[in-house]
Each structure stands twice: as C-alpha cells, then as structure tokens.
XYZ file of C-alpha atoms in Angstrom:
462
model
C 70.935 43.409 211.175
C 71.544 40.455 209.470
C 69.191 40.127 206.061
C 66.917 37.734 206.361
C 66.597 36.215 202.673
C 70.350 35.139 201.980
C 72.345 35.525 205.570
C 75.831 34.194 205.099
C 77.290 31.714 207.715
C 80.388 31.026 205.961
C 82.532 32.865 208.442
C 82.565 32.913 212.101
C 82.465 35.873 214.434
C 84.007 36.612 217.734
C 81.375 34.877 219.876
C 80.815 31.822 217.789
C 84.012 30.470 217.286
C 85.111 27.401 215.089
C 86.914 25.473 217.145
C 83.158 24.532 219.080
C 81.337 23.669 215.744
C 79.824 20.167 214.890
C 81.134 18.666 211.797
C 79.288 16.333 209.812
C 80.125 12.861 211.835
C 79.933 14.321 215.269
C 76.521 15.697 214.059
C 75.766 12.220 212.450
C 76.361 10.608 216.174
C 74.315 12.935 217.654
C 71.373 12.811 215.394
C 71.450 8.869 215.235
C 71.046 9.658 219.228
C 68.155 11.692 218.937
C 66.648 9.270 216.439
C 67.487 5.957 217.641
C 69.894 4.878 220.351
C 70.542 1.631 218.665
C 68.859 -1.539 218.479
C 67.005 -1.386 221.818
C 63.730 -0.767 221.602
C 62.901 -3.033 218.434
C 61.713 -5.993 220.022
C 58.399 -5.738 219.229
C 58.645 -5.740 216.357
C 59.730 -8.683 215.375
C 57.471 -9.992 217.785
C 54.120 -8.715 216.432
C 55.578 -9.081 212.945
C 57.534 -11.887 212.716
C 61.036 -12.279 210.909
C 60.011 -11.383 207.612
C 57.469 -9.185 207.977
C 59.601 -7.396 210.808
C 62.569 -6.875 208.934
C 60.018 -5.683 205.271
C 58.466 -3.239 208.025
C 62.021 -1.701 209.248
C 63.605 -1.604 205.668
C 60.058 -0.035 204.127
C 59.711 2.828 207.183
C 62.779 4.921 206.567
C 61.714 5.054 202.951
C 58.208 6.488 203.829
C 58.890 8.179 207.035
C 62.034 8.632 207.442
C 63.803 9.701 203.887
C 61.238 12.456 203.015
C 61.201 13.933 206.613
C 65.302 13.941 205.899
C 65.007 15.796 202.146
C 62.640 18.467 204.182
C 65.267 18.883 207.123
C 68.054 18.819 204.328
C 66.221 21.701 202.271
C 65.463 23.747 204.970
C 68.256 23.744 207.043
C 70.601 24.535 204.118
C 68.399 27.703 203.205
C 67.482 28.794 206.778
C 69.923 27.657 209.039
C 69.179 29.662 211.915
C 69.473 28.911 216.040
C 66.024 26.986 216.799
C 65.728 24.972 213.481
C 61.710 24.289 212.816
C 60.640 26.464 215.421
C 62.139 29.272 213.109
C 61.381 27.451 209.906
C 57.380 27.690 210.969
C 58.084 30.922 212.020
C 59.143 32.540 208.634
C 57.230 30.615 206.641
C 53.335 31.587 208.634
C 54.249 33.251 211.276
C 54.750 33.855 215.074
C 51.388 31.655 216.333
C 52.215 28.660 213.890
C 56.120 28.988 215.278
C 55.314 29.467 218.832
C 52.809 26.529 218.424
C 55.731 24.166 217.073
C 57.708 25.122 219.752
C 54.939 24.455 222.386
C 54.454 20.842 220.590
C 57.786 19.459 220.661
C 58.319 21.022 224.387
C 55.479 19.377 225.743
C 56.312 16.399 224.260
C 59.620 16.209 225.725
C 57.979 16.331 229.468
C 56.465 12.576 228.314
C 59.104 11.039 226.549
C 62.463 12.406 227.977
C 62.128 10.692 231.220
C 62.027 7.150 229.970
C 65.668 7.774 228.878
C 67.218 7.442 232.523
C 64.942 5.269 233.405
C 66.049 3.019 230.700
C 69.310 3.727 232.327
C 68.377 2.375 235.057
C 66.671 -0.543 233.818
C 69.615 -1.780 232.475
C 72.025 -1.304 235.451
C 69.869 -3.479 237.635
C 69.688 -6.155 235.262
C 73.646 -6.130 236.550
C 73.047 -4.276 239.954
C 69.857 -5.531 242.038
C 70.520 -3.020 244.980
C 69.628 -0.020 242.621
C 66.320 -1.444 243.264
C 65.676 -1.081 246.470
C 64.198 2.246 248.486
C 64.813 5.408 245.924
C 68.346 4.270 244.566
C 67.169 4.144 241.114
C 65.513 7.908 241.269
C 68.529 8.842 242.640
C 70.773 7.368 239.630
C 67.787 8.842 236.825
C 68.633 12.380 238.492
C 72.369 11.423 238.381
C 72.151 11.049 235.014
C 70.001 14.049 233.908
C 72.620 16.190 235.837
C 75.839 15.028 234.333
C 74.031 15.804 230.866
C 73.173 19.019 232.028
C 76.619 19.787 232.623
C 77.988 18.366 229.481
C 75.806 20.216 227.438
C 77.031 23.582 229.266
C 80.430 22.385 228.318
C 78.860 22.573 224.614
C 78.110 20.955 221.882
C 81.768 19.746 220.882
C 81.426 17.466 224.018
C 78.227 16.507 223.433
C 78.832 15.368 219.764
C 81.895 13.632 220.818
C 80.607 11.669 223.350
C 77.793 10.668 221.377
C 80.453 9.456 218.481
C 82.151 7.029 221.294
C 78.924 6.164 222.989
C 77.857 4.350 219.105
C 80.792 2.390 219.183
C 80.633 1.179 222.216
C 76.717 0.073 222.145
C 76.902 -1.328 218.613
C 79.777 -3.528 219.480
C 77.686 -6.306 221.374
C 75.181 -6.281 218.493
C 78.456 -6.347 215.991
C 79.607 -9.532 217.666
C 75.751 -11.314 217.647
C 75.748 -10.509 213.860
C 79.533 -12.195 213.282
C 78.854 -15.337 215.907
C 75.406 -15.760 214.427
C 76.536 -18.140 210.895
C 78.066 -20.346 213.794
C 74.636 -20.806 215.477
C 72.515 -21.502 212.372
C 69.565 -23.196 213.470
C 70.958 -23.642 216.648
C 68.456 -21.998 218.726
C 64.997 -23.209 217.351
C 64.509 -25.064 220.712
C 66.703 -22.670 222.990
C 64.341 -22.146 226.328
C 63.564 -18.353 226.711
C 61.490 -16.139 229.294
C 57.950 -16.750 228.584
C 57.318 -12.870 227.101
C 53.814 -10.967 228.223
C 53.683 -8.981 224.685
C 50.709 -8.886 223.007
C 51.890 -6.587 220.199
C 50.560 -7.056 217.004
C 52.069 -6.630 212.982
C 49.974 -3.238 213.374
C 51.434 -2.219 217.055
C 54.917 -3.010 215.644
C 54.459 -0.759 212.483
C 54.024 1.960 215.708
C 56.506 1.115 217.749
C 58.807 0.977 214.394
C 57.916 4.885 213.319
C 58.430 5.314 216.624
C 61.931 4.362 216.238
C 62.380 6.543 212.938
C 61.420 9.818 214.108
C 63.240 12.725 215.648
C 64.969 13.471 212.450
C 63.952 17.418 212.562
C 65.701 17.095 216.345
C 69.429 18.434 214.867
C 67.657 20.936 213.617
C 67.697 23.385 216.421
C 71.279 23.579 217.004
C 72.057 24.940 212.883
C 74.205 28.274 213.891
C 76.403 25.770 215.994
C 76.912 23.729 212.626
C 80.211 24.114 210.580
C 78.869 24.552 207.098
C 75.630 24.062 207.780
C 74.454 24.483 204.232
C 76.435 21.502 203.006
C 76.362 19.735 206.518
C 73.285 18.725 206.869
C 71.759 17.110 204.344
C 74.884 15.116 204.156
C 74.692 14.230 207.788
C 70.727 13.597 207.474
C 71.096 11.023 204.787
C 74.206 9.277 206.374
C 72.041 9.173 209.435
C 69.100 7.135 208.149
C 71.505 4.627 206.386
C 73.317 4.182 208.863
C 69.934 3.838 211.853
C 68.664 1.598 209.507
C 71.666 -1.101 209.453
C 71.710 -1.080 213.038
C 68.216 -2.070 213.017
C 68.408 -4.885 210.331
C 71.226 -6.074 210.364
C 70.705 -8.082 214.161
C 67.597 -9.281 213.593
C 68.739 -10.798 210.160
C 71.174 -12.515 212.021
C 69.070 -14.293 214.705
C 66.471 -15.138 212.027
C 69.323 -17.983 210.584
C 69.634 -18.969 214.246
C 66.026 -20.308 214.355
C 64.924 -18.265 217.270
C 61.315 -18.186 217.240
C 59.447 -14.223 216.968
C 57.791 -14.857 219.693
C 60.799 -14.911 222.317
C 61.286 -11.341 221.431
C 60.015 -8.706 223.614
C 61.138 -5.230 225.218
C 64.393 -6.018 227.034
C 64.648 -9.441 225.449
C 68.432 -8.247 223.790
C 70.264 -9.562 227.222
C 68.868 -13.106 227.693
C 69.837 -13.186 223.709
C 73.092 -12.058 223.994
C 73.513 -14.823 226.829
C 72.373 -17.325 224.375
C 74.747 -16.358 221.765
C 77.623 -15.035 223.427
C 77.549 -16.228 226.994
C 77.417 -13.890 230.343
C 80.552 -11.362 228.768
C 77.916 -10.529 225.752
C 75.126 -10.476 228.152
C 77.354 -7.777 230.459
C 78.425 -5.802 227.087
C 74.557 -6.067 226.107
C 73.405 -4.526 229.005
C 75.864 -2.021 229.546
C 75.234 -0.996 226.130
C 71.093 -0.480 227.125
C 72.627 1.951 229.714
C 74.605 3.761 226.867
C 71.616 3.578 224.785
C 69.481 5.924 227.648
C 72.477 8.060 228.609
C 73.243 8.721 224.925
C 69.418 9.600 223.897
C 68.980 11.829 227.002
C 72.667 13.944 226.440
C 71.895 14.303 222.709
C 68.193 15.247 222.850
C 69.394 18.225 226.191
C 71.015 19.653 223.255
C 68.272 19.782 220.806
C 65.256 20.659 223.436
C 67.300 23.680 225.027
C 67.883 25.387 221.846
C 64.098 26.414 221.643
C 63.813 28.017 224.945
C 67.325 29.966 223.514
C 65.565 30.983 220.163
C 61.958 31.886 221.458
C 63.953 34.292 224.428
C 65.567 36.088 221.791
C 62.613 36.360 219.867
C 61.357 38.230 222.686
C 58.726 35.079 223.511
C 60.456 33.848 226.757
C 61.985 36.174 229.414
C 65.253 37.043 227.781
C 66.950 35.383 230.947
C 66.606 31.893 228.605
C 68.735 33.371 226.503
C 71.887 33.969 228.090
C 74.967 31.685 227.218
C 77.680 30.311 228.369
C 81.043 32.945 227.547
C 83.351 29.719 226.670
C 80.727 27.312 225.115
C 78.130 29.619 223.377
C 75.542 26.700 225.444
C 72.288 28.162 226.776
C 72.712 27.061 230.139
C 69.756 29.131 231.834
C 67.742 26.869 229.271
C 69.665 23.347 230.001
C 69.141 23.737 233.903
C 65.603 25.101 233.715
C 64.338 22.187 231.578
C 66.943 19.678 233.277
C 65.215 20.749 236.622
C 61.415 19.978 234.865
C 62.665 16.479 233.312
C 64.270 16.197 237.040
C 60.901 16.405 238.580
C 58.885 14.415 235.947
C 61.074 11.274 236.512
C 58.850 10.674 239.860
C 55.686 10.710 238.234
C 55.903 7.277 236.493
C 54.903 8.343 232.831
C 54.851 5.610 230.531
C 55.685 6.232 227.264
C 52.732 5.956 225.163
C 54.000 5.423 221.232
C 50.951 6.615 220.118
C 51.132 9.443 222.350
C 54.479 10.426 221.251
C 54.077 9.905 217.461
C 50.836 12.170 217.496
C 52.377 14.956 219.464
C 55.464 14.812 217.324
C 53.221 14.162 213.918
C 51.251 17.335 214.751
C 54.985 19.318 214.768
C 55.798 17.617 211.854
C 52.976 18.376 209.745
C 53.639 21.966 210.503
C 57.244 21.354 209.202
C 56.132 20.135 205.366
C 53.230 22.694 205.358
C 56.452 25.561 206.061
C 58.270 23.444 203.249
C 55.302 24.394 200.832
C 54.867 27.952 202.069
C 58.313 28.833 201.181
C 58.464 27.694 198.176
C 55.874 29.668 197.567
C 56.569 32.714 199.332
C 60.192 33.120 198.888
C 60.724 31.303 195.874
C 64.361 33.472 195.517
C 65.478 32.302 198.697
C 68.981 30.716 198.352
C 68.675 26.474 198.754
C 71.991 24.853 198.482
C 70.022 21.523 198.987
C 66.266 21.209 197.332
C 63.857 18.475 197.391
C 64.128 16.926 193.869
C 60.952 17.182 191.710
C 60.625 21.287 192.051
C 56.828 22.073 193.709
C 55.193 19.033 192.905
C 58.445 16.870 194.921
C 57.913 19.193 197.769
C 54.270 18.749 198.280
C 54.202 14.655 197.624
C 57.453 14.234 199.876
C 55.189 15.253 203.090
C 52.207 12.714 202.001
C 53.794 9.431 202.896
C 54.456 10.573 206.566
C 51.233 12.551 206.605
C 48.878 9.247 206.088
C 51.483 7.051 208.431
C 50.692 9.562 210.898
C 46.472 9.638 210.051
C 47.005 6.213 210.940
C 48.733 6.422 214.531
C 45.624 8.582 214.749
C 43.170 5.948 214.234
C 44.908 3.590 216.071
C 45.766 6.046 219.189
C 41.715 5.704 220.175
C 42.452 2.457 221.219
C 44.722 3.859 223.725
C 44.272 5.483 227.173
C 45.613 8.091 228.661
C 44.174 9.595 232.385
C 40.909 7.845 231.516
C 40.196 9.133 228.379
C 41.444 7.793 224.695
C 45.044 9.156 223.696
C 43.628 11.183 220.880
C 41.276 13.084 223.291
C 44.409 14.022 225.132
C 45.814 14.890 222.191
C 43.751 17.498 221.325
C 43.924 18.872 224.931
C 47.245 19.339 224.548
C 47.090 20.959 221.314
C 44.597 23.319 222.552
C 46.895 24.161 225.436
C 49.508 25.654 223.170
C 46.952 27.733 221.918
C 45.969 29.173 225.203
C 49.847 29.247 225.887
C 49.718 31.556 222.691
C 47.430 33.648 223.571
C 48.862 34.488 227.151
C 52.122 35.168 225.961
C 50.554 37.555 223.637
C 48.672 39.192 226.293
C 51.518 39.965 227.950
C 53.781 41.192 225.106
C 51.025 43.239 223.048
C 53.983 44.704 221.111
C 55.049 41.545 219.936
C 57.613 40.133 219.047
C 61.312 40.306 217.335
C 60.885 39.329 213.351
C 61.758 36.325 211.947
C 65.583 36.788 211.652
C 68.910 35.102 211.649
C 70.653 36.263 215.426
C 73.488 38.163 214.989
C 75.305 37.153 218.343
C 74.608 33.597 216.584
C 74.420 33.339 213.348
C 77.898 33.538 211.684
C-alpha cells in the first residue's frame, strides 16, 4: 500500500502509462471547457448590467470567486493528487459521510445541468438547419452527441484534452474577428435594428448568471492520477485557466461597447444576429457553428470529470466495484462513462431548464465542503507535503474561502425568488441535500463494514 501522507507520483507504473497523461495546456483546454465554453452564455449580462457595469462585474468575479476557489484547487491537488479530486480531498480531511456527500452533490447536480449542453448543440444547428426541428430530430442529434463523447472519453483522456485544445480555437475565432473588425465600426451601430429581446434580467440576475459562468474550477480535479506532474501541473494550469476565461469574456464585449450597440439588444443567443451585424452571414455561420462547439466541448470535457467519481467511490468500496473497471488501453472508466452517459441520455427528454440559482447552490454547497477540507488539513496534517500553498499560512487559507462563501449566501437569498416543481429553489435545495444523506445512510446499511481508507490507488496512482 501506497502511504497516504507523502505518496510519490513522479514515476509511472505499468498500467498508467505516460504517453496518456494530460500536460498542462491540454489540461488548460479542458478545464476552460468545464468552466466556460467561451463567450456564449454572457448575454445577460451586459444586458441587466449594462456596458460598464457588465464588464466591472466580469473583471471583479474571477477575483472573488474564481481566484481563491483556484489557490484551494492548486493547494490541494498538489498535496493530494489522488483519482476523484474533492471527493477524496473531503474524504481525508472529515471523513467518509462528508466525502460521500460531495460526491452525491456534484452527481446530482450533473443530472440538471449536463443536459443543456446538447441541447445547446442543438440550438445552434437549427439556427443553420430548420429541419432539426421538426418531429424528434433534435433528441435524436442531443443523444448523438452524448454518445460520441462517451466514446471519446473511453478512448481517454489524451483525446479528450486534445480535442478540447482545437475545439478553443475554433470557437474563439469568430469572437477574435468581432474584436479586430470592431475599431472599424465605432459608433456604427447605435441605431442598428435588432430582435426586440424578452430579458428581464437585472444588474443582480447578471451578477448570477456571471458566477455562473466562473464556476466548475474544482471540475479537473477528479482526473489528478491521469495528470503528468500533477504537483506542479495544476496550479499552473488553474491560474492560466482563469486568465485566460476571463479575456474571452471581456475582451468581446469591450469591443461592441465602441460600436454603440445599445445593452439592451443583448440577450441569450443574441451572439449570431451580432456577428451578422459586424461580419456579415460568413461570421454569423462561424458564430453559430462555434455555439455548437461551445455545447459539444462542455459536454466531452465535463464526461471526463463526472465519471471519475463513480471510478473513485467503486474502489473505495462505495459503488459496486463493477464502476470501477477500466479500459486496458486508455486507463478510462468506461462502466462509469456509459452508465452516467445512459442517465444524461434519458434526462435530455425531460425538458430541465437550467436554473442558475439552482446550479450555483448545489455546486456552492460542494464547494463549501471543499474550503472547510482546506482548513481541516491544515490542521490535521500540518506535515503533509504541499508543493503549492495558499499564501498567508492559516489565516490565507481560512479568508481565501470567505469571498465565495458570502457570493454564494447571496445566490441563496436570491434563489427564493425562484421556482422549482412549485416550490422556491432553496426548498428544493435542501431536499436534495437531504437526499444525499439518506443516500448515505443506505449505502451504509448495506456495507456495515465500511469502507476502503482514504488512500492514494495503487493501480492509479503513479
């Protein structure tokens, strides 16, 4: 066995091999996947905020939400990088209910918010393709979509990663050619006629919808063991990864403010009849084509992250141990891809719409757990070996968590103005919250002998 305090993964063993490990741009793709997607999305802002105001809210985010959830993922992924990422970081730090309830959180979660990515695939291709409209066509392209992912991430996480690097070219090119034609088109468009928009988002709705944007950071997490370097990897990659999310995000929108647009063209979707405006129908094509990037690129990088906890709880002896088998070529957990590919398969018919507040709560209660494990180690293994710290010794590690902690009281606040099944989306909330502990309990009914300790995987860990 594999000591827990100080495991070395400096060299590889006979299963993991090198030649399938992420470096640190192919894991910078796929985290900006899991985290963004690109510029789509970040309408609302703009319109609930205006120019100013918008582009304050999306530079000011990333420094309160974003940047200390990356120095938490960058501490504790350099000292525990193990197969699962927070789902073993709770776990070590208080133990198997706390882990198996972070697990249960960001699972769940996944059920709401990973169908809207092909469906946003779709969206986009009948902008360009009308007929995917009609009868079931567009079900049948969302399930096309989860299945090709499926099978790239069996191929493993090289493809994955590299597709993800091409897929950010190609979608930021139509935004890289708004933000060079735009000093041509100063005040050009402060009378251009645009689709009368139905949003009735407010500066407070877009501060949502922009942490909405800016989380998923702890998503790279899970796949550490499949990480070259991992202790020098990742906070490298984190930090790249928020720079570089936040460009993309600023960068257009500071371009069509010199055009004169007004904010209150902008709404979901509202990139294409832009891109028309500024580039003519070839920018409005690359546009959209780039929305269906955007959804494929999300969905293929996130498969990755998601199926990784199934892998980890199996061979902690919390899932049948038939989640963790792996593919002999790509080390992938493909019992765990096709089971949840098969349960994001079937949600896709049940017309979930992505509620932010929904999603940030769910995720917020995760990553609460996440600093609190930050804290706990510090305090419990105080020897343990951290190539990467959070600057400012115990004090920096517990004031790093409280920006993002009140950001999130606030999507609280704000989520009992939303509805859910009839009742307010903190209610529901809570209901699933409580499910994980009833989940808890089962699973411990049935395995009173518990469960494997909180360990490094040999077969994985390198």
């Amino acid at each position: 066995m594999i000591p827990a305090a100080a495991p070395s993964f400096e060299k590889t063993n006979n299963k993991t091999k090198k030649s399938i490990r992420l470096t640190l741009w192919p894991l910078v793709a796929a985290t900006f996947f899991m985290v963004s997607g690109g510029t789509y999305g970040t309408e609302e802002i703009v319109h609930g905020a205006g120019y100013g105001k918008g582009i304050l809210i999306l530079l000011l985010t990333p420094l309160l939400w974003s940047l200390p959830t990356a120095f938490m993922i960058g501490e504790l992924s350099s000292a525990l990088p193990f197969e699962g990422g927070y789902y073993a970081w709770v776990r070590r730090a208080m133990g198997n209910f706390w882990g198996f309830q972070e697990a249960w959180l960001s699972l769940v979660a996944s059920i709401f918010d990973m169908a809207i990515y092909p469906t946003l695939f779709v969206a986009y291709l009948t902008r360009m393709f009308p007929y995917f409209q009609e009868n079931h066509r567009g079900v049948a392209v969302a399930l096309g979509v989860v299945t090709v992912c499926a099978i790239l991430n069996i191929m493993g996480v090289k493809v994955v990663s590299t597709t993800s690097l091409w897929l950010f070219f190609a979608l930021s090119a139509p935004f890289a050619a708004i933000f060079v034609l735009a000093p041509f088109k100063i005040h050009a468009l402060a009378n251009a006629v645009t689709k009368p928009t139905t949003s009735n988002v407010d500066i407070l709705g877009g501060l949502l919808i922009c942490m909405w944007n800016y989380m998923g950071w702890d998503n790279a997490s899970t796949i550490a063991t499949e990480v070259e370097r991992p202790q020098r990897t990742y906070p490298r990659a984190m930090l790249a990864a928020v720079g570089i999310v936040c460009i993309t995000y600023v960068l257009p929108f500071a371009a069509m403010w010199i055009t004169g647009l007004p904010a209150s063209a902008w709404e979901t979707g509202a990139w294409a009849d832009i891109a028309q405006l500024m580039g003519g129908p070839v920018l409005r094509i690359a546009l959209v084509a780039g929305g269906m990037m955007s959804g494929f690129g999300m969905f293929n990088a996130l498969v990755m992250s998601y199926s990784r906890l199934p892998l980890a709880m199996a061979q902690d002896g919390m899932l049948p141990k038939v989640f963790g088998k792996l593919h002999p070529k790509s080390r992938a957990p493909w019992v765990a891809i096709l089971a949840l590919a098969v349960g994001w398969g079937l949600a896709l018919n049940l017309g979930f719409e992505r509620l932010v507040t929904l999603d940030i709560m769910i995720y917020g209660a995760s990553l609460a757990l996440e600093f609190v494990a930050l804290i706990s180690l510090r305090i419990r293994e105080p020897e343990l070996k951290r190539p990467f710290r959070v600057p400012g010794g115990m004090f920096g590690a517990i004031t790093v968590g409280i920006p993002p902690i009140l950001l999130l009281g606030f999507a609280i606040v704000r989520s009992e103005h939303e509805v859910v099944l009839g009742m307010s989306s903190f209610l529901f909330g809570l209901i699933v919250v409580g499910g994980g502990v009833l989940a808890y309990l089962i699973n411990h009914a049935l395995k009173p002998t518990g469960w494997a300790p909180a360990e490094p995987k040999p077969e994985l860990a390198s």
